[in-house]
Coordinates of C-alpha atoms in Angstrom, one line a residue:
X384 CA 29.3 43.8 22.9
X385 CA 30.1 40.1 21.1
X386 CA 29.2 38.1 24.0
X387 CA 25.9 40.0 24.9
X388 CA 24.6 40.2 21.3
X389 CA 25.3 36.5 21.3
X390 CA 23.5 35.5 24.5
X391 CA 20.4 37.8 22.9
X392 CA 20.4 36.2 19.5
X393 CA 20.4 32.6 21.4
X394 CA 17.7 33.4 23.8
X395 CA 15.9 34.7 21.0
X396 CA 16.1 31.7 19.0
X397 CA 15.3 29.4 21.9
X398 CA 12.6 31.3 22.7
X399 CA 11.4 31.1 19.0
X400 CA 11.5 27.7 19.3
X401 CA 9.7 27.0 22.1
X402 CA 6.8 28.8 20.9
X403 CA 6.7 27.0 18.2
X404 CA 6.8 23.9 19.8
X405 CA 3.8 25.3 21.9
X406 CA 2.0 26.2 19.1
X407 CA 2.4 22.5 17.6
X408 CA 1.3 20.9 20.4
X409 CA -1.6 23.0 21.2
X410 CA -3.1 22.9 17.9
X411 CA -2.1 18.8 17.3
X412 CA -4.3 18.7 20.7
X413 CA -7.4 20.8 19.3
X414 CA -6.7 19.3 16.2
X415 CA -6.8 15.7 17.4
X416 CA -3.5 14.5 15.4
X417 CA -0.5 16.2 14.6
X418 CA 0.8 17.5 11.7
X419 CA 2.6 13.7 10.3
X420 CA 4.4 14.0 6.6
X421 CA 3.9 11.0 4.6
X422 CA 6.4 8.6 4.0
X423 CA 7.7 8.9 0.0
X424 CA 5.9 5.5 -1.3
X425 CA 2.7 6.6 -0.1
X426 CA 3.5 10.4 -1.9
X427 CA 4.8 8.4 -5.3
X428 CA 1.5 6.0 -4.9
X429 CA -0.9 9.4 -4.4
X430 CA 0.9 11.6 -7.1
X431 CA 1.1 8.5 -9.5
X432 CA -2.9 8.0 -9.0
X433 CA -3.5 11.4 -9.3
X434 CA -1.6 11.5 -13.0
X435 CA -3.8 8.6 -13.9
X436 CA -6.6 11.2 -13.9
X437 CA -7.8 13.3 -16.4
X438 CA -8.5 16.4 -16.7
X439 CA -7.8 17.4 -13.3
X440 CA -7.5 21.3 -12.7
X441 CA -7.7 21.8 -8.8
X442 CA -6.4 19.4 -5.9
X443 CA -7.4 20.3 -2.7
X444 CA -5.2 18.9 0.1
X445 CA -7.6 19.1 3.2
X446 CA -4.5 19.2 6.4
X447 CA -1.7 19.9 4.5
X448 CA 0.9 20.0 7.2
X449 CA 4.5 20.6 5.9
X450 CA 3.5 20.7 2.4
X451 CA 5.8 17.8 1.6
X452 CA 2.5 15.6 -0.3
X453 CA 1.8 18.9 -2.5
X454 CA 5.1 19.2 -3.3
X455 CA 5.4 15.8 -4.5
X456 CA 2.3 15.8 -6.2
X457 CA 3.5 19.0 -8.0
X458 CA 7.0 17.4 -8.9
X459 CA 5.4 14.1 -10.2
X460 CA 2.8 15.3 -12.4
X461 CA 5.7 17.6 -13.9
X462 CA 7.5 14.6 -15.0
X463 CA 4.2 13.1 -16.8
X464 CA 1.3 15.4 -17.7
X465 CA 1.1 17.1 -20.9
X466 CA -2.4 18.4 -20.7
X467 CA -2.4 21.0 -17.6
X468 CA -0.9 21.8 -14.5
X469 CA -3.4 21.4 -11.6
X470 CA -3.5 24.1 -8.8
X471 CA -2.9 22.5 -5.3
X472 CA -4.9 24.5 -2.5
X473 CA -3.3 23.0 0.8
X474 CA -5.7 23.7 4.2
X475 CA -4.0 24.0 7.3
X476 CA -4.5 25.8 10.7
X477 CA -1.6 24.7 12.3
X478 CA 0.8 28.1 11.9
X479 CA 4.0 26.4 12.5
X480 CA 3.7 24.0 9.5
X481 CA 1.3 26.4 7.5
X482 CA 4.3 28.9 7.0
X483 CA 7.3 26.2 6.6
X484 CA 5.2 25.3 3.6
X485 CA 4.2 28.6 2.6
X486 CA 8.0 29.5 2.6
X487 CA 9.0 26.2 0.9
X488 CA 6.7 27.3 -2.2
X489 CA 8.3 30.7 -2.5
X490 CA 11.8 29.2 -2.0
X491 CA 10.6 26.6 -4.7
X492 CA 9.1 28.9 -7.0
X493 CA 6.1 26.6 -6.8
X494 CA 3.8 29.2 -8.3
X495 CA 0.7 25.9 -8.5
X496 CA 0.8 25.7 -4.8
X497 CA -1.0 27.5 -2.5
X498 CA -1.1 27.1 1.0
X499 CA -4.0 28.9 3.2
X500 CA -5.3 28.7 7.0
X501 CA -8.5 27.5 6.8
X502 CA -10.6 25.1 9.0
X503 CA -11.1 21.9 6.4
X504 CA -14.7 21.7 7.9
X505 CA -15.5 25.3 6.6
X506 CA -14.0 25.1 3.1
X507 CA -15.9 24.6 0.4
X508 CA -14.6 21.9 -1.8
X509 CA -17.0 22.3 -4.6
X510 CA -14.7 23.7 -7.3
X511 CA -11.9 20.4 -6.5
X512 CA -11.2 18.0 -9.1
X513 CA -9.1 16.1 -6.5
X514 CA -9.6 16.2 -2.2
X515 CA -6.2 14.4 -1.1
X516 CA -6.9 13.8 2.8
X517 CA -4.3 12.0 5.5
X518 CA -6.3 12.6 8.7
X519 CA -8.0 10.7 11.3
X520 CA -11.4 8.6 11.6
X521 CA -13.2 11.3 13.7
X522 CA -12.3 13.9 10.9
X523 CA -13.1 11.4 8.0
X524 CA -16.7 11.2 9.5
X525 CA -17.3 14.6 9.5
X526 CA -16.0 15.2 6.4
X527 CA -18.0 12.4 4.8
X528 CA -21.3 13.9 5.1
X529 CA -19.3 17.7 3.6
X530 CA -18.3 15.7 0.8
X531 CA -21.8 14.0 0.1
X532 CA -23.4 17.5 0.1
X533 CA -21.0 19.8 -2.2
X534 CA -18.3 17.4 -4.3
X535 CA -20.1 17.0 -7.7
X536 CA -19.8 13.9 -9.6
X537 CA -16.8 12.0 -10.8
X538 CA -14.6 14.0 -7.8
X539 CA -12.0 11.6 -6.6
X540 CA -11.0 11.5 -3.0
X541 CA -7.9 10.2 -2.2
X542 CA -7.5 9.1 1.8
X543 CA -3.9 8.0 2.9
X544 CA -4.8 5.5 5.9
X545 CA -8.7 6.2 6.8
X546 CA -11.8 4.4 4.5
X547 CA -14.4 7.7 4.1
X548 CA -17.5 6.1 6.4
X549 CA -20.3 5.6 4.4
X550 CA -18.7 5.3 1.0
X551 CA -17.2 2.8 -1.1
X552 CA -13.9 2.8 -2.8
X553 CA -13.4 2.8 -6.4
X554 CA -9.9 0.8 -5.3
X555 CA -7.7 0.9 -2.3
X556 CA -3.8 1.0 -2.5
X557 CA -1.4 -0.6 -0.7
X558 CA 1.7 0.8 -0.7
X559 CA 5.2 -0.9 -0.6
X560 CA 6.4 0.9 2.6
X561 CA 6.7 -0.5 6.2
X562 CA 3.8 -0.5 7.2
X563 CA 1.7 -1.8 4.1
X564 CA -0.6 2.0 4.0
X565 CA -3.3 2.1 2.3
X566 CA -4.8 4.6 0.0
X567 CA -8.5 4.6 -0.3
X568 CA -9.2 6.3 -3.7
X569 CA -13.3 7.4 -3.9
X570 CA -15.5 8.8 -6.7
X571 CA -18.1 11.4 -5.9
X572 CA -21.0 9.1 -7.6
X573 CA -20.2 6.1 -5.7
X574 CA -21.8 6.7 -2.2
X575 CA -23.0 3.8 0.1

């Protein structure tokens, strides 16, 4: 009986891992990119940039993946913010990273971080004070037009690795990681 139960549990675990892997590969092929966590240096630089801004109430992370960046922004913000703690909305359409980040949010009791299953091209960014992206060039091209239509003047866009076509960055931060990752910071009032 014990050996049969062990075999059944082992088989179920293998099946779940296989289904999770297939799900990630399928969604990665559909999205054009896989969920890739950002480096610690990048997370710190993005959090520092957000913490330097005033009156940030809503941060939207377009393509939140495993949630590591959103959690880092929250942790770093608590160390320096004296005003309000911003709400972070992580948008993800790949189920496995989404479920992982939602589970971590519950386990870490992060009330100000919410992960939702959404298409980044159909989401309304109108209420965002900051939009954070770690995507790929084709996605940035599509989002460029969406941001021009939806963002209020003064809304910041922070893009990791890839520039936002048609926009002039306020600044470019070069991280001290192995890749010297560039972080592009834009304001909705500065459109090329």
